[in-house]
Amino acid sequence: MDTKDATAEEDGCDADSAVRTNRGKRKNEETGEAAKQGNRKKHKKCGKQLRAGERYVPPPQKRNPGVSFSQEHFAETSYYFEGGLRKVYPYYFDFTTYCKGRWIGKTLLEVFKSEFRAESLDYYNKAVKEGRIKLNETPVDDLNIILKNNDFMRNTVHRHEPPVSGRPLEVLVDDGEVVVVDKPASLPVHPCGRYRHNTVIFVLGKEKGLTGLHTVHRLDRLTSGVLLFARTLEVSKKLDAMVRERQLEKEYVCRVEGEFPESEVVCEEPILVVSFRVGLCRVDPKGKESRTVFQRLSYNGRSSVVRCLPLTGRTHQIRVHLQFLGFPILSDPIYGSSAWGPNRAKGGLVGMSDEELLEALIEEHRSKESLHLLDLPHEEVSGKQGRKTECIDGAQGHSDQIIAPESSGVACDDISCKLTQEKVKAEGSQELHKSTSSAEIEGELNGAHKEKDSVSDEDSRTAKSNAFVRDNLCGECKIVRPDPTEKDFIMYLHAVRYKGPDFEYSTQMPDWAKEDWLQD
């Protein structure tokens, strides 16, 4: 379909008629009678009278998947710093989706009740009264409305993001071809799940003016170190080819429990995905070929610093192989967990089914009130259960959702959200929700957008008290959560070097990699 056809579909019957008048050359190829019949059919379809109670649904609009995050997205909210943490002012955000095939013929009430249980039906009824749920850009006044194919749904939510480390995101290289940064632990690479502004992509865009970047590789949220982006599609394809041909060398350093062997250790155990829900893997004969080379750098009497060279690129490869060898990484919330049994899966011995293992892992963190370390959907952390959802918010090939952000899938840096080597995309229009009763809220939010990103803790606390706006429907606004500690942010795994045939990027060794370092 050409551009004129697409525009005609979006604008309706009048535009369609106007486009037909510009198609004379093609119409001349038809017989006069055939052309007349075709026109009559189109006019009949375009001018079709709706039956009593029937609802018109406009055709789906074309989306441009090549739009990067822009200043419009960055201006949704702003950062403030408090207690060594980078925080985000709560903000209004629109989640959008077209009607899924399985929803056709069902009511909005049925869909919310069966699939989006992060909030109660009482919440959705109140959201309707506030005009926060729209169908084809028209506020819904009754959740019993029946969904039709191509219905476009919009749900406006008050969004809260978890805090991350306040350590600056340092740009190591920006030469016009690549951008290389030293990623702090706790900061996800790109928007997904509960994180949007507190991500590498958004921090680079908001604070450094770096946009349109192509992801070359990823680091887990709790992993720190060298992170590489391509500036152009050409460079991205070049680096992608190097990855496929295994021309790139990655070097990590970690601190593990116990005394690691002095001699070089090579682990070639295959790795299998156990759960996309949590991002859980284990050694299994049915898994994918994997190979990691380890070399001890130091031992302080309690733990060892180990150099890691992953020769394949499996998810959580270093963490899984070290667990298999009996030396899990310090503060690894998954592979250092006692849920694996007394030997914590050393030698691949688990002694339980994958389902039992997953439940044991979740239960252990629930008892410690540390479920957030597993990046579980919010409804599971809060005790609510709902349908498993997909990652959202800007990963290429993402799935739009109308569900609240806290009930999205696991964090994007785990296996449920794998980026391809192309540009990170935005998810379309991000309009700030406005209502007739929100003038004061809008004013305060607009004031928050003008706050400087780097301020002192004292100024931040003042800014927070002025900028934080409680939303009458938002459950998160009613909860006071303690700030996370450094232990929640750090898993002792750091990407220290990324090397190619004609380049090498590296960071300094972290403080915890010093030989005499002792854990508190």
mmCIF file with all atom_site columns, C-alpha atoms in Angstrom, residues 215-332:
data_model
loop_
_atom_site.group_PDB
_atom_site.id
_atom_site.type_symbol
_atom_site.label_atom_id
_atom_site.label_alt_id
_atom_site.label_comp_id
_atom_site.label_asym_id
_atom_site.label_entity_id
_atom_site.label_seq_id
_atom_site.pdbx_PDB_ins_code
_atom_site.Cartn_x
_atom_site.Cartn_y
_atom_site.Cartn_z
_atom_site.occupancy
_atom_site.B_iso_or_equiv
_atom_site.pdbx_formal_charge
_atom_site.auth_seq_id
_atom_site.auth_comp_id
_atom_site.auth_asym_id
_atom_site.auth_atom_id
_atom_site.pdbx_PDB_model_num
ATOM 1   C CA . THR A 1 215 ? 23.006 -2.112  21.249 1.00 0.00 ? 215 THR A CA 1
ATOM 2   C CA . VAL A 1 216 ? 25.986 -4.371  20.543 1.00 0.00 ? 216 VAL A CA 1
ATOM 3   C CA . HIS A 1 217 ? 25.850 -6.490  23.704 1.00 0.00 ? 217 HIS A CA 1
ATOM 4   C CA . ARG A 1 218 ? 24.104 -6.444  27.085 1.00 0.00 ? 218 ARG A CA 1
ATOM 5   C CA . LEU A 1 219 ? 25.006 -6.701  30.722 1.00 0.00 ? 219 LEU A CA 1
ATOM 6   C CA . ASP A 1 220 ? 22.721 -8.013  33.450 1.00 0.00 ? 220 ASP A CA 1
ATOM 7   C CA . ARG A 1 221 ? 21.224 -5.288  35.615 1.00 0.00 ? 221 ARG A CA 1
ATOM 8   C CA . LEU A 1 222 ? 23.418 -6.168  38.609 1.00 0.00 ? 222 LEU A CA 1
ATOM 9   C CA . THR A 1 223 ? 26.595 -6.487  36.501 1.00 0.00 ? 223 THR A CA 1
ATOM 10  C CA . SER A 1 224 ? 28.859 -3.464  36.049 1.00 0.00 ? 224 SER A CA 1
ATOM 11  C CA . GLY A 1 225 ? 31.523 -2.574  33.507 1.00 0.00 ? 225 GLY A CA 1
ATOM 12  C CA . VAL A 1 226 ? 32.207 -2.025  29.809 1.00 0.00 ? 226 VAL A CA 1
ATOM 13  C CA . LEU A 1 227 ? 29.099 -1.581  27.695 1.00 0.00 ? 227 LEU A CA 1
ATOM 14  C CA . LEU A 1 228 ? 29.383 -0.923  23.968 1.00 0.00 ? 228 LEU A CA 1
ATOM 15  C CA . PHE A 1 229 ? 26.946 0.847   21.604 1.00 0.00 ? 229 PHE A CA 1
ATOM 16  C CA . ALA A 1 230 ? 27.270 1.494   17.875 1.00 0.00 ? 230 ALA A CA 1
ATOM 17  C CA . ARG A 1 231 ? 26.583 4.988   16.584 1.00 0.00 ? 231 ARG A CA 1
ATOM 18  C CA . THR A 1 232 ? 25.400 3.890   13.137 1.00 0.00 ? 232 THR A CA 1
ATOM 19  C CA . LEU A 1 233 ? 23.680 0.906   11.583 1.00 0.00 ? 233 LEU A CA 1
ATOM 20  C CA . GLU A 1 234 ? 26.768 0.238   9.453  1.00 0.00 ? 234 GLU A CA 1
ATOM 21  C CA . VAL A 1 235 ? 29.011 -0.036  12.514 1.00 0.00 ? 235 VAL A CA 1
ATOM 22  C CA . SER A 1 236 ? 26.365 -2.127  14.275 1.00 0.00 ? 236 SER A CA 1
ATOM 23  C CA . LYS A 1 237 ? 26.307 -4.656  11.422 1.00 0.00 ? 237 LYS A CA 1
ATOM 24  C CA . LYS A 1 238 ? 30.101 -4.779  11.384 1.00 0.00 ? 238 LYS A CA 1
ATOM 25  C CA . LEU A 1 239 ? 30.278 -5.522  15.104 1.00 0.00 ? 239 LEU A CA 1
ATOM 26  C CA . ASP A 1 240 ? 27.426 -7.999  14.824 1.00 0.00 ? 240 ASP A CA 1
ATOM 27  C CA . ALA A 1 241 ? 29.405 -9.933  12.200 1.00 0.00 ? 241 ALA A CA 1
ATOM 28  C CA . MET A 1 242 ? 32.381 -9.998  14.565 1.00 0.00 ? 242 MET A CA 1
ATOM 29  C CA . VAL A 1 243 ? 30.157 -11.416 17.297 1.00 0.00 ? 243 VAL A CA 1
ATOM 30  C CA . ARG A 1 244 ? 28.858 -14.179 15.020 1.00 0.00 ? 244 ARG A CA 1
ATOM 31  C CA . GLU A 1 245 ? 32.377 -15.028 13.878 1.00 0.00 ? 245 GLU A CA 1
ATOM 32  C CA . ARG A 1 246 ? 33.635 -14.940 17.485 1.00 0.00 ? 246 ARG A CA 1
ATOM 33  C CA . GLN A 1 247 ? 36.212 -12.254 16.745 1.00 0.00 ? 247 GLN A CA 1
ATOM 34  C CA . LEU A 1 248 ? 35.374 -10.318 19.902 1.00 0.00 ? 248 LEU A CA 1
ATOM 35  C CA . GLU A 1 249 ? 36.950 -11.134 23.247 1.00 0.00 ? 249 GLU A CA 1
ATOM 36  C CA . LYS A 1 250 ? 35.164 -10.338 26.501 1.00 0.00 ? 250 LYS A CA 1
ATOM 37  C CA . GLU A 1 251 ? 36.926 -10.369 29.831 1.00 0.00 ? 251 GLU A CA 1
ATOM 38  C CA . TYR A 1 252 ? 35.213 -10.214 33.207 1.00 0.00 ? 252 TYR A CA 1
ATOM 39  C CA . VAL A 1 253 ? 36.431 -10.202 36.776 1.00 0.00 ? 253 VAL A CA 1
ATOM 40  C CA . CYS A 1 254 ? 34.405 -11.489 39.704 1.00 0.00 ? 254 CYS A CA 1
ATOM 41  C CA . ARG A 1 255 ? 34.712 -12.342 43.376 1.00 0.00 ? 255 ARG A CA 1
ATOM 42  C CA . VAL A 1 256 ? 33.585 -15.834 44.336 1.00 0.00 ? 256 VAL A CA 1
ATOM 43  C CA . GLU A 1 257 ? 33.048 -17.658 47.583 1.00 0.00 ? 257 GLU A CA 1
ATOM 44  C CA . GLY A 1 258 ? 35.924 -19.801 48.821 1.00 0.00 ? 258 GLY A CA 1
ATOM 45  C CA . GLU A 1 259 ? 39.407 -20.609 47.535 1.00 0.00 ? 259 GLU A CA 1
ATOM 46  C CA . PHE A 1 260 ? 39.319 -20.984 43.763 1.00 0.00 ? 260 PHE A CA 1
ATOM 47  C CA . PRO A 1 261 ? 42.002 -23.329 42.255 1.00 0.00 ? 261 PRO A CA 1
ATOM 48  C CA . GLU A 1 262 ? 45.278 -21.650 41.319 1.00 0.00 ? 262 GLU A CA 1
ATOM 49  C CA . SER A 1 263 ? 45.534 -23.439 37.977 1.00 0.00 ? 263 SER A CA 1
ATOM 50  C CA . GLU A 1 264 ? 43.455 -22.443 34.960 1.00 0.00 ? 264 GLU A CA 1
ATOM 51  C CA . VAL A 1 265 ? 39.990 -23.975 34.937 1.00 0.00 ? 265 VAL A CA 1
ATOM 52  C CA . VAL A 1 266 ? 37.934 -24.544 31.774 1.00 0.00 ? 266 VAL A CA 1
ATOM 53  C CA . CYS A 1 267 ? 34.202 -25.261 32.063 1.00 0.00 ? 267 CYS A CA 1
ATOM 54  C CA . GLU A 1 268 ? 32.388 -26.629 29.010 1.00 0.00 ? 268 GLU A CA 1
ATOM 55  C CA . GLU A 1 269 ? 29.069 -27.628 30.537 1.00 0.00 ? 269 GLU A CA 1
ATOM 56  C CA . PRO A 1 270 ? 25.975 -27.001 28.344 1.00 0.00 ? 270 PRO A CA 1
ATOM 57  C CA . ILE A 1 271 ? 23.507 -24.427 29.638 1.00 0.00 ? 271 ILE A CA 1
ATOM 58  C CA . LEU A 1 272 ? 19.716 -24.757 29.545 1.00 0.00 ? 272 LEU A CA 1
ATOM 59  C CA . VAL A 1 273 ? 17.065 -22.120 30.215 1.00 0.00 ? 273 VAL A CA 1
ATOM 60  C CA . VAL A 1 274 ? 14.885 -23.187 33.141 1.00 0.00 ? 274 VAL A CA 1
ATOM 61  C CA . SER A 1 275 ? 12.562 -20.184 33.401 1.00 0.00 ? 275 SER A CA 1
ATOM 62  C CA . PHE A 1 276 ? 12.061 -17.109 31.246 1.00 0.00 ? 276 PHE A CA 1
ATOM 63  C CA . ARG A 1 277 ? 9.886  -15.735 34.050 1.00 0.00 ? 277 ARG A CA 1
ATOM 64  C CA . VAL A 1 278 ? 12.812 -15.222 36.408 1.00 0.00 ? 278 VAL A CA 1
ATOM 65  C CA . GLY A 1 279 ? 15.741 -15.516 34.017 1.00 0.00 ? 279 GLY A CA 1
ATOM 66  C CA . LEU A 1 280 ? 16.928 -18.826 35.436 1.00 0.00 ? 280 LEU A CA 1
ATOM 67  C CA . CYS A 1 281 ? 19.406 -21.246 33.794 1.00 0.00 ? 281 CYS A CA 1
ATOM 68  C CA . ARG A 1 282 ? 21.272 -24.366 34.820 1.00 0.00 ? 282 ARG A CA 1
ATOM 69  C CA . VAL A 1 283 ? 23.735 -26.915 33.511 1.00 0.00 ? 283 VAL A CA 1
ATOM 70  C CA . ASP A 1 284 ? 21.945 -29.644 31.572 1.00 0.00 ? 284 ASP A CA 1
ATOM 71  C CA . PRO A 1 285 ? 22.944 -32.114 28.807 1.00 0.00 ? 285 PRO A CA 1
ATOM 72  C CA . LYS A 1 286 ? 20.037 -30.756 26.717 1.00 0.00 ? 286 LYS A CA 1
ATOM 73  C CA . GLY A 1 287 ? 21.417 -27.220 26.954 1.00 0.00 ? 287 GLY A CA 1
ATOM 74  C CA . LYS A 1 288 ? 23.464 -25.184 24.483 1.00 0.00 ? 288 LYS A CA 1
ATOM 75  C CA . GLU A 1 289 ? 27.189 -25.585 24.026 1.00 0.00 ? 289 GLU A CA 1
ATOM 76  C CA . SER A 1 290 ? 29.101 -23.270 26.388 1.00 0.00 ? 290 SER A CA 1
ATOM 77  C CA . ARG A 1 291 ? 32.751 -22.678 27.234 1.00 0.00 ? 291 ARG A CA 1
ATOM 78  C CA . THR A 1 292 ? 34.340 -20.427 29.862 1.00 0.00 ? 292 THR A CA 1
ATOM 79  C CA . VAL A 1 293 ? 37.981 -20.116 30.931 1.00 0.00 ? 293 VAL A CA 1
ATOM 80  C CA . PHE A 1 294 ? 38.707 -19.105 34.549 1.00 0.00 ? 294 PHE A CA 1
ATOM 81  C CA . GLN A 1 295 ? 41.937 -18.008 36.229 1.00 0.00 ? 295 GLN A CA 1
ATOM 82  C CA . ARG A 1 296 ? 42.364 -17.037 39.864 1.00 0.00 ? 296 ARG A CA 1
ATOM 83  C CA . LEU A 1 297 ? 43.904 -13.616 40.467 1.00 0.00 ? 297 LEU A CA 1
ATOM 84  C CA . SER A 1 298 ? 43.923 -13.512 44.268 1.00 0.00 ? 298 SER A CA 1
ATOM 85  C CA . TYR A 1 299 ? 42.582 -15.069 47.472 1.00 0.00 ? 299 TYR A CA 1
ATOM 86  C CA . ASN A 1 300 ? 42.100 -13.172 50.743 1.00 0.00 ? 300 ASN A CA 1
ATOM 87  C CA . GLY A 1 301 ? 41.332 -16.121 53.013 1.00 0.00 ? 301 GLY A CA 1
ATOM 88  C CA . ARG A 1 302 ? 37.562 -15.979 52.467 1.00 0.00 ? 302 ARG A CA 1
ATOM 89  C CA . SER A 1 303 ? 36.920 -15.266 48.814 1.00 0.00 ? 303 SER A CA 1
ATOM 90  C CA . SER A 1 304 ? 38.748 -15.283 45.490 1.00 0.00 ? 304 SER A CA 1
ATOM 91  C CA . VAL A 1 305 ? 39.012 -12.812 42.630 1.00 0.00 ? 305 VAL A CA 1
ATOM 92  C CA . VAL A 1 306 ? 38.693 -14.696 39.349 1.00 0.00 ? 306 VAL A CA 1
ATOM 93  C CA . ARG A 1 307 ? 39.344 -13.651 35.749 1.00 0.00 ? 307 ARG A CA 1
ATOM 94  C CA . CYS A 1 308 ? 36.639 -14.958 33.393 1.00 0.00 ? 308 CYS A CA 1
ATOM 95  C CA . LEU A 1 309 ? 36.819 -15.383 29.610 1.00 0.00 ? 309 LEU A CA 1
ATOM 96  C CA . PRO A 1 310 ? 33.474 -16.495 28.150 1.00 0.00 ? 310 PRO A CA 1
ATOM 97  C CA . LEU A 1 311 ? 34.191 -18.015 24.731 1.00 0.00 ? 311 LEU A CA 1
ATOM 98  C CA . THR A 1 312 ? 30.484 -18.452 23.988 1.00 0.00 ? 312 THR A CA 1
ATOM 99  C CA . GLY A 1 313 ? 27.664 -16.075 24.760 1.00 0.00 ? 313 GLY A CA 1
ATOM 100 C CA . ARG A 1 314 ? 25.023 -17.931 26.734 1.00 0.00 ? 314 ARG A CA 1
ATOM 101 C CA . THR A 1 315 ? 22.765 -16.132 29.175 1.00 0.00 ? 315 THR A CA 1
ATOM 102 C CA . HIS A 1 316 ? 24.257 -16.028 32.698 1.00 0.00 ? 316 HIS A CA 1
ATOM 103 C CA . GLN A 1 317 ? 27.089 -18.222 31.409 1.00 0.00 ? 317 GLN A CA 1
ATOM 104 C CA . ILE A 1 318 ? 29.761 -17.101 33.883 1.00 0.00 ? 318 ILE A CA 1
ATOM 105 C CA . ARG A 1 319 ? 27.371 -17.258 36.824 1.00 0.00 ? 319 ARG A CA 1
ATOM 106 C CA . VAL A 1 320 ? 26.068 -20.748 35.937 1.00 0.00 ? 320 VAL A CA 1
ATOM 107 C CA . HIS A 1 321 ? 29.523 -22.222 35.298 1.00 0.00 ? 321 HIS A CA 1
ATOM 108 C CA . LEU A 1 322 ? 30.929 -20.867 38.556 1.00 0.00 ? 322 LEU A CA 1
ATOM 109 C CA . GLN A 1 323 ? 27.956 -22.306 40.434 1.00 0.00 ? 323 GLN A CA 1
ATOM 110 C CA . PHE A 1 324 ? 28.593 -25.670 38.761 1.00 0.00 ? 324 PHE A CA 1
ATOM 111 C CA . LEU A 1 325 ? 32.247 -25.532 39.842 1.00 0.00 ? 325 LEU A CA 1
ATOM 112 C CA . GLY A 1 326 ? 31.178 -24.840 43.426 1.00 0.00 ? 326 GLY A CA 1
ATOM 113 C CA . PHE A 1 327 ? 32.272 -21.191 43.590 1.00 0.00 ? 327 PHE A CA 1
ATOM 114 C CA . PRO A 1 328 ? 29.180 -18.990 43.187 1.00 0.00 ? 328 PRO A CA 1
ATOM 115 C CA . ILE A 1 329 ? 29.681 -15.251 42.783 1.00 0.00 ? 329 ILE A CA 1
ATOM 116 C CA . LEU A 1 330 ? 29.293 -13.240 45.984 1.00 0.00 ? 330 LEU A CA 1
ATOM 117 C CA . SER A 1 331 ? 25.817 -11.715 46.358 1.00 0.00 ? 331 SER A CA 1
ATOM 118 C CA . ASP A 1 332 ? 24.433 -13.538 43.328 1.00 0.00 ? 332 ASP A CA 1
#
